[in-house]
CSV table of C-alpha atoms in Angstrom, one decimal:
chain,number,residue,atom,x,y,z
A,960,UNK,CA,15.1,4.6,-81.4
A,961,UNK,CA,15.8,4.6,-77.5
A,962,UNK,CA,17.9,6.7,-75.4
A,963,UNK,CA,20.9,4.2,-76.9
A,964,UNK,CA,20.7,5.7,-80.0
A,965,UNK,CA,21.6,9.1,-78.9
A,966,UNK,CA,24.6,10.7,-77.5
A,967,UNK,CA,24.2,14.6,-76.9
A,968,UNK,CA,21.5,16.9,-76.3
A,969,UNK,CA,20.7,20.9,-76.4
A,970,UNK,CA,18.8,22.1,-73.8
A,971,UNK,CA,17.6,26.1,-73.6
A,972,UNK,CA,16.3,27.5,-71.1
A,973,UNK,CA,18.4,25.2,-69.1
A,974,UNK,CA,19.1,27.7,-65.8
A,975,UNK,CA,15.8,26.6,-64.0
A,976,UNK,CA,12.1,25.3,-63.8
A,977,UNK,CA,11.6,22.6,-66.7
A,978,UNK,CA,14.8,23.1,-68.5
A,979,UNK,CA,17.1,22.1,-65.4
A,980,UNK,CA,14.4,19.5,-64.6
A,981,UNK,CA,14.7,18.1,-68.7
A,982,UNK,CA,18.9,18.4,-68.5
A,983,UNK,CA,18.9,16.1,-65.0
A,984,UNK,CA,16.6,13.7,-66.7
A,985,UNK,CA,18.6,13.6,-70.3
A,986,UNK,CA,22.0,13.2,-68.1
A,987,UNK,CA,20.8,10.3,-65.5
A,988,UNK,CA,20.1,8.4,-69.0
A,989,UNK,CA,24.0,8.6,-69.9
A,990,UNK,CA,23.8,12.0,-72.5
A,991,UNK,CA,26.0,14.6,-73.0
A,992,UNK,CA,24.0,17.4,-72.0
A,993,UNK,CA,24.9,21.1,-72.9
A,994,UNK,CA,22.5,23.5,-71.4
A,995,UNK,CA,21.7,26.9,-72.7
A,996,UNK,CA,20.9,30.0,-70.8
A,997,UNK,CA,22.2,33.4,-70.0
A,998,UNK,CA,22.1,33.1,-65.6
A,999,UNK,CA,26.0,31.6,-65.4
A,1000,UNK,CA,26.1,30.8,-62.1
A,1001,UNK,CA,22.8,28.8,-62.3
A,1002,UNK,CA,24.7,27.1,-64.8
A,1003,UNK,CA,27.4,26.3,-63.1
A,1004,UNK,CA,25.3,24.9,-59.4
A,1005,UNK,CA,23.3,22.7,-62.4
A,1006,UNK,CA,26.6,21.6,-63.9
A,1007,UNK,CA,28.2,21.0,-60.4
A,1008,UNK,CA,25.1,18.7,-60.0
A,1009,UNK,CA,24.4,17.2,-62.9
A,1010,UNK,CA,27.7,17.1,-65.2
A,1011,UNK,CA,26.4,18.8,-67.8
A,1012,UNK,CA,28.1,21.2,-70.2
A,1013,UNK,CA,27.1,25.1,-69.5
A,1014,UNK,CA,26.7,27.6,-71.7
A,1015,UNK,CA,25.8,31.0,-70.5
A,1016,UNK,CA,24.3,32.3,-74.2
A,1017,UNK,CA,20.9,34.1,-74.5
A,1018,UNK,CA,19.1,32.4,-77.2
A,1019,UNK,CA,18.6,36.1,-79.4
A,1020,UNK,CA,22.5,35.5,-79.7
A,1021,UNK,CA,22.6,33.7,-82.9
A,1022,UNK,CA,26.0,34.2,-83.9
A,1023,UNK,CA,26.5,32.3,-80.3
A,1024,UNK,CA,24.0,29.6,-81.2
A,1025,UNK,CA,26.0,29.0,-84.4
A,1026,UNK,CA,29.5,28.3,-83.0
A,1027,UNK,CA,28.0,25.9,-80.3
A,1028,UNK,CA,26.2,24.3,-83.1
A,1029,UNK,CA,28.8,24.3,-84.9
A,1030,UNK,CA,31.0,22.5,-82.9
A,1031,UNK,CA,28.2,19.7,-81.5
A,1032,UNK,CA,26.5,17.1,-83.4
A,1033,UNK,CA,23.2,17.6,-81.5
A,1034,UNK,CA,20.7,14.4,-81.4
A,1035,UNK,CA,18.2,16.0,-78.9
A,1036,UNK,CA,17.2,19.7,-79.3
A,1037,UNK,CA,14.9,20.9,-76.3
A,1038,UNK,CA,13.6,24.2,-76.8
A,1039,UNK,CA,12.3,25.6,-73.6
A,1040,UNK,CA,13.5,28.8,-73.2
A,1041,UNK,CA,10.5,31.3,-73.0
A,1042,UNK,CA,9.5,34.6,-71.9
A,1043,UNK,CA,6.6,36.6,-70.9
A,1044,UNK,CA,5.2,39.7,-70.7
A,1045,UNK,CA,1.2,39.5,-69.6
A,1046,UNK,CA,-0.9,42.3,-70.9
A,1047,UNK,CA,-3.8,42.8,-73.0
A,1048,UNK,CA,-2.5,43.6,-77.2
A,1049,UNK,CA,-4.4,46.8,-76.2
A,1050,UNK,CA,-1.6,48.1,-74.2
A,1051,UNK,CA,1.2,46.1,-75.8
A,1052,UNK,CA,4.5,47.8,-76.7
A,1053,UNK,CA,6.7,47.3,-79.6
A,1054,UNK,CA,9.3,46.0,-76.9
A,1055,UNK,CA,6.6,43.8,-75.8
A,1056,UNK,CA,5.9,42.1,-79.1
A,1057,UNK,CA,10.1,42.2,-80.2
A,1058,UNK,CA,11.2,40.6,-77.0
A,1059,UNK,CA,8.6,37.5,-76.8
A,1060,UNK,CA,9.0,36.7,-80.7
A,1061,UNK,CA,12.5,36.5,-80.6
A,1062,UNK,CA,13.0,34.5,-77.5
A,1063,UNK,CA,9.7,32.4,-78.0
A,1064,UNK,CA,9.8,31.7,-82.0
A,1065,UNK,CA,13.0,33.0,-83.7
A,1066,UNK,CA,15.2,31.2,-81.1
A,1067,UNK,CA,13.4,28.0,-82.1
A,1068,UNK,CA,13.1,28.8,-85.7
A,1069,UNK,CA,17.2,29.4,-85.6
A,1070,UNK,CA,18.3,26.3,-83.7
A,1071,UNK,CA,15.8,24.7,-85.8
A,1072,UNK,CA,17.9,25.9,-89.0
A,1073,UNK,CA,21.1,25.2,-87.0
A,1074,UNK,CA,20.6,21.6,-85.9
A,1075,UNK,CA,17.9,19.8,-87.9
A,1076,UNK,CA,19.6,19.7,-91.0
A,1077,UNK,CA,22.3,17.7,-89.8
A,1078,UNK,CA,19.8,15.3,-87.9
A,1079,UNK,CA,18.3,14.4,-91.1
A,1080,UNK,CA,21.9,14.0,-92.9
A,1081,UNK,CA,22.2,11.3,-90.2
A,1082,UNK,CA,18.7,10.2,-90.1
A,1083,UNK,CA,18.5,10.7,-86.4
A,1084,UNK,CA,17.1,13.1,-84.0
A,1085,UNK,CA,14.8,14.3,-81.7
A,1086,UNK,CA,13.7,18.4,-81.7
A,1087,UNK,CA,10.9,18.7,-78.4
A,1088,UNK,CA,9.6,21.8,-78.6
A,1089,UNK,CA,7.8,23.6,-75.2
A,1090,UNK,CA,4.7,25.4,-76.4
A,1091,UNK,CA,2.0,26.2,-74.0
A,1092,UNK,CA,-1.8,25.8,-73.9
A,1093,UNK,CA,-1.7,29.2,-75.0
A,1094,UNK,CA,-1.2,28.3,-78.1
A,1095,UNK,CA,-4.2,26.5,-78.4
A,1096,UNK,CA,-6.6,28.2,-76.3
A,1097,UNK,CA,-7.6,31.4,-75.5
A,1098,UNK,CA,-7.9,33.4,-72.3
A,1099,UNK,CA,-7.4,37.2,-71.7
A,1100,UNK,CA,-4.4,39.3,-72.0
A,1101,UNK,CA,-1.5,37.5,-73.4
A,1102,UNK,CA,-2.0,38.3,-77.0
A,1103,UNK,CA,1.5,38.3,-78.0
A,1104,UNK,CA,2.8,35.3,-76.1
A,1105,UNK,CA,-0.8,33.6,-77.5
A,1106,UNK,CA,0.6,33.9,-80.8
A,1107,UNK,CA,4.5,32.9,-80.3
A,1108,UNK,CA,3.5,29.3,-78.8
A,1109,UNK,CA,1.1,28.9,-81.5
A,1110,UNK,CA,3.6,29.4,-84.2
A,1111,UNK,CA,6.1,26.6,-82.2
A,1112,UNK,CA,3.1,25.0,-82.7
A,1113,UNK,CA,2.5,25.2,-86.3
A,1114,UNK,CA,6.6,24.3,-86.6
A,1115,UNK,CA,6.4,21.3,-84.7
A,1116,UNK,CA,4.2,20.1,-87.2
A,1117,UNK,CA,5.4,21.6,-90.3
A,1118,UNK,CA,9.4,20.2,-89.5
A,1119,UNK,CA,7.9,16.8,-89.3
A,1120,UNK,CA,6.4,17.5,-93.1
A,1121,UNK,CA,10.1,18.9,-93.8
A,1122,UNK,CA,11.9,15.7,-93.0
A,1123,UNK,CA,9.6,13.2,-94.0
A,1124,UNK,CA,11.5,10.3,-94.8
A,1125,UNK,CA,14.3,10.2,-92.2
A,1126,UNK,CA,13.9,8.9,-89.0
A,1127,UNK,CA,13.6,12.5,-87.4
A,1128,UNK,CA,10.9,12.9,-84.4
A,1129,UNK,CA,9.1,15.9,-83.5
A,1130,UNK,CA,7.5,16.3,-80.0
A,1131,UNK,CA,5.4,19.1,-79.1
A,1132,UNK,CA,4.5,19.6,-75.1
A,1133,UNK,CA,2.0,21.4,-74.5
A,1134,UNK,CA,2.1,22.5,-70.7
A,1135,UNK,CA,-0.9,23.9,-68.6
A,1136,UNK,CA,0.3,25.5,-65.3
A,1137,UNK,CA,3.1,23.8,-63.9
A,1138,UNK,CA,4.6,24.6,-60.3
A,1139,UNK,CA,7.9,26.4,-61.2
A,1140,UNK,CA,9.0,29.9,-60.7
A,1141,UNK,CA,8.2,31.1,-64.1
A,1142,UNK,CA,5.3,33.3,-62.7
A,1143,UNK,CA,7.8,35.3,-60.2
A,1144,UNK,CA,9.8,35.8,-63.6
A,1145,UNK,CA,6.8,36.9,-65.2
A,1146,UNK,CA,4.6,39.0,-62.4
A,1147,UNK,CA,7.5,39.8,-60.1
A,1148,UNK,CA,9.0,38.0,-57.0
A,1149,UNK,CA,6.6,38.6,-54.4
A,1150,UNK,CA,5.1,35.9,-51.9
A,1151,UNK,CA,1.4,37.1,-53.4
A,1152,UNK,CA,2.3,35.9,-56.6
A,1153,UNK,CA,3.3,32.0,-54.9
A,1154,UNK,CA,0.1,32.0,-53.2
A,1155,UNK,CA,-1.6,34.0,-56.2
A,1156,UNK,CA,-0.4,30.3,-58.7
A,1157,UNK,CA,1.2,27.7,-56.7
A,1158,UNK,CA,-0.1,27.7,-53.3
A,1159,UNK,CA,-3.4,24.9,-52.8
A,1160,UNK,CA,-3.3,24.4,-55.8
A,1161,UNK,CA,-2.6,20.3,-57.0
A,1162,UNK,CA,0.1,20.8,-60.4
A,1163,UNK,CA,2.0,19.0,-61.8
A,1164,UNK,CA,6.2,19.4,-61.3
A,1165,UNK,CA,8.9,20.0,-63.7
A,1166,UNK,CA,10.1,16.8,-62.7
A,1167,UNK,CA,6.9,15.3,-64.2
A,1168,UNK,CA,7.1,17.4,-67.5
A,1169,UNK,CA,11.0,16.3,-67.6
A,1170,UNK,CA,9.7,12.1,-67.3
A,1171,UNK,CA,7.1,13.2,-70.3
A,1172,UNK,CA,10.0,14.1,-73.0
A,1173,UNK,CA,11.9,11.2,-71.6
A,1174,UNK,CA,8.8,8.9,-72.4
A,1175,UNK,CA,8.6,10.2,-75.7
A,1176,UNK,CA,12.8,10.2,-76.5
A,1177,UNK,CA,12.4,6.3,-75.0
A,1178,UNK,CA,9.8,5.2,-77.5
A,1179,UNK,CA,10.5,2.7,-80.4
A,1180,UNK,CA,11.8,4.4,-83.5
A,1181,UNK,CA,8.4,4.1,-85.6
A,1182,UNK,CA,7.1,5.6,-82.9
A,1183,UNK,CA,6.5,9.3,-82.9
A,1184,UNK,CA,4.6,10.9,-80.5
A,1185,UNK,CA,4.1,14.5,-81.6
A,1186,UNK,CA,2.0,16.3,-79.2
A,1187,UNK,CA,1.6,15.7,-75.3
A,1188,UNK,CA,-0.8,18.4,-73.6
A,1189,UNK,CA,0.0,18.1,-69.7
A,1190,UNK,CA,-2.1,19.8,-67.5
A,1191,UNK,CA,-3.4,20.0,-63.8
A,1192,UNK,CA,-5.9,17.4,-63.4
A,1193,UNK,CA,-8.1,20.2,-61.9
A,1194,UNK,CA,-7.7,22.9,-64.9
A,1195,UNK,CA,-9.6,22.5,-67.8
A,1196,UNK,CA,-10.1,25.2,-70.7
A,1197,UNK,CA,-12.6,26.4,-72.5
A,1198,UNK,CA,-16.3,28.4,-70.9
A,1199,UNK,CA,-18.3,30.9,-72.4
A,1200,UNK,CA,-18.9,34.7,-71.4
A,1201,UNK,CA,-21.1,36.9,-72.9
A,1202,UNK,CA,-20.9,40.9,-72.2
A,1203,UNK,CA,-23.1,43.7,-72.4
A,1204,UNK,CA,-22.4,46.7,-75.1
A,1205,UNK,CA,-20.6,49.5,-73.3
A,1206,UNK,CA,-22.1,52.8,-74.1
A,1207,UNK,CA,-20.1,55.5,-76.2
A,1208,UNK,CA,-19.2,58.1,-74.6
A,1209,UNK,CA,-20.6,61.2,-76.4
C-alpha cells in the first residue's frame, strides 16, 4: 500500500515545525490534506502555500474533532500536536499535568476513537503517531510530558493488536531534538533559548522527519514499519550519575 492507495490525510499540529513540514510533504504526493491547529492565520499562509484544507480547532475540542471527522474519510491520521511545560514533578501543577495529557494523549486517544474505526471498516489506513524520546528515556525534569509520550507509545502498539487483521499500519516516530521552534514555545522566545538548542549544533530538520513518515506511508502494504527513532547523529542517551545523601536538616 503506496501513497496511491490513499486519498486524504489529518494532520494536527499542522500550524508549524513538523506538522507543516508533514502536510507539504503529504500534499506534493497528490493528498487532500486537512491540517489541524488553533493559530488561523498560520493556517491560512500554509494553505495559501500548500493547498491544503485549514482548520483552526485545538485538539482538546472534541466535539470539533467529531464534525471534521465526521464529514472526512481520513486514510492518514498524523498526530503531532504536542505541548510542554518543563519542570521537575516536584513542582508540577495540576494545570501542568491537565494541559499536557489532554493535548499530548487524549487528543490522540480521541482521533484515534474518531478515525480508526472506519480505517479498519475499509481495511485501509495509516495512524503516525509523534512521540518523543522521552518516552523511552529518562532525563530530569519533564515528568509529566515523560509519561504522555510514553502512553502514545504504548497506543501505537496496542492499536496495531486492535486491528489485527486489516491492512491498518501504525507508525510511531520517535524524535530526539529536532531544529524547529518548539523550544521558543516551550522556554519562551528569546534569542538565548536559539543559541541555548539550535545554534552549532548539527540536527536534523522537520523537513527530514516529514521524508521519514513519507518513507514509511510509501512502503509495500505487508510492510509495516512501526517505530522510527530519529535523532541527531551527535546525541545519544543514556550515562550514569551517582549523588551524595543530602543531610537532613534538623
Amino acid at each position: 500500500m503506496s501513497f496511491s492507495d490513499y486519498r486524504t490525510a489529518l494532520v494536527t499540529g499542522a500550524s508549524s515545525g513538523i506538522g507543516a513540514a508533514v502536510v507539504e510533504r503529504l500534499r506534493r504526493e497528490g493528498l487532500e490534506v486537512h491540517a489541524v491547529a488553533r493559530s488561523a492565520g498560520a493556517l491560512q499562509d500554509l494553505a495559501a502555500r500548500t493547498g491544503c484544507v485549514p482548520h483552526a480547532v485545538d485538539v482538546t475540542d472534541r466535539a470539533a474533532l467529531a464534525r471534521l471527522c465526521g464529514d472526512v474519510e481520513f486514510d492518514i491520521l498524523v498526530n503531532n500536536a504536542g505541548v510542554d511545560r518543563p519542570k521537575k514533578f516536584l513542582e508540577a501543577e495540576d494545570g501542568d499535568i491537565d494541559l499536557l495529557v489532554d493535548v499530548n494523549l487524549r487528543a490522540v486517544l480521541h482521533l484515534c476513537r474518531l478515525i480508526v474505526p472506519g480505517m479498519a471498516a475499509r481495511d485501509r489506513g495509516h495512524v503516525i503517531n509523534i512521540s518523543s524520546i522521552a518516552g523511552n528515556y529518562n532525563f530530569g525534569g519533564n515528568s509529566t510530558y515523560h509519561a504522555t509520550k510514553a502512553g502514545v507509545a504504548m497506543l501505537s502498539n496496542q492499536l496495531r493488536i486492535d486491528t489485527f487483521g486489516k491492512r491498518v499500519r501504525v507508525t510511531e516516530i520517535c524524535p530526539g531534538r529536532v531544529a524547529t521552534d518548539i523550544f521558543n514555545h516551550v522556554h519562551g522566545d528569546d534569542p538565548s533559548i536559539r543559541e541555548r538548542f539550535i545554534d552549532g549544533f548539527e540536527l536534523p530538520q522537520a523537513a527530514d522527519i516529514a521524508d521519514a513518515i513519507a518513507f514509511a506511508i510509501a512502503a509495500p502494504v505487508a510492510v509495516n514499519i512501526g517505530h522510527m527513532e530519529i535523532t541527531p547523529t551527535l546525541q545519544v542517551m543514556g550515562g550514569l550519575q551517582t549523588a551524595r545523601p543530602q543531610e537532613r536538616q534538623p
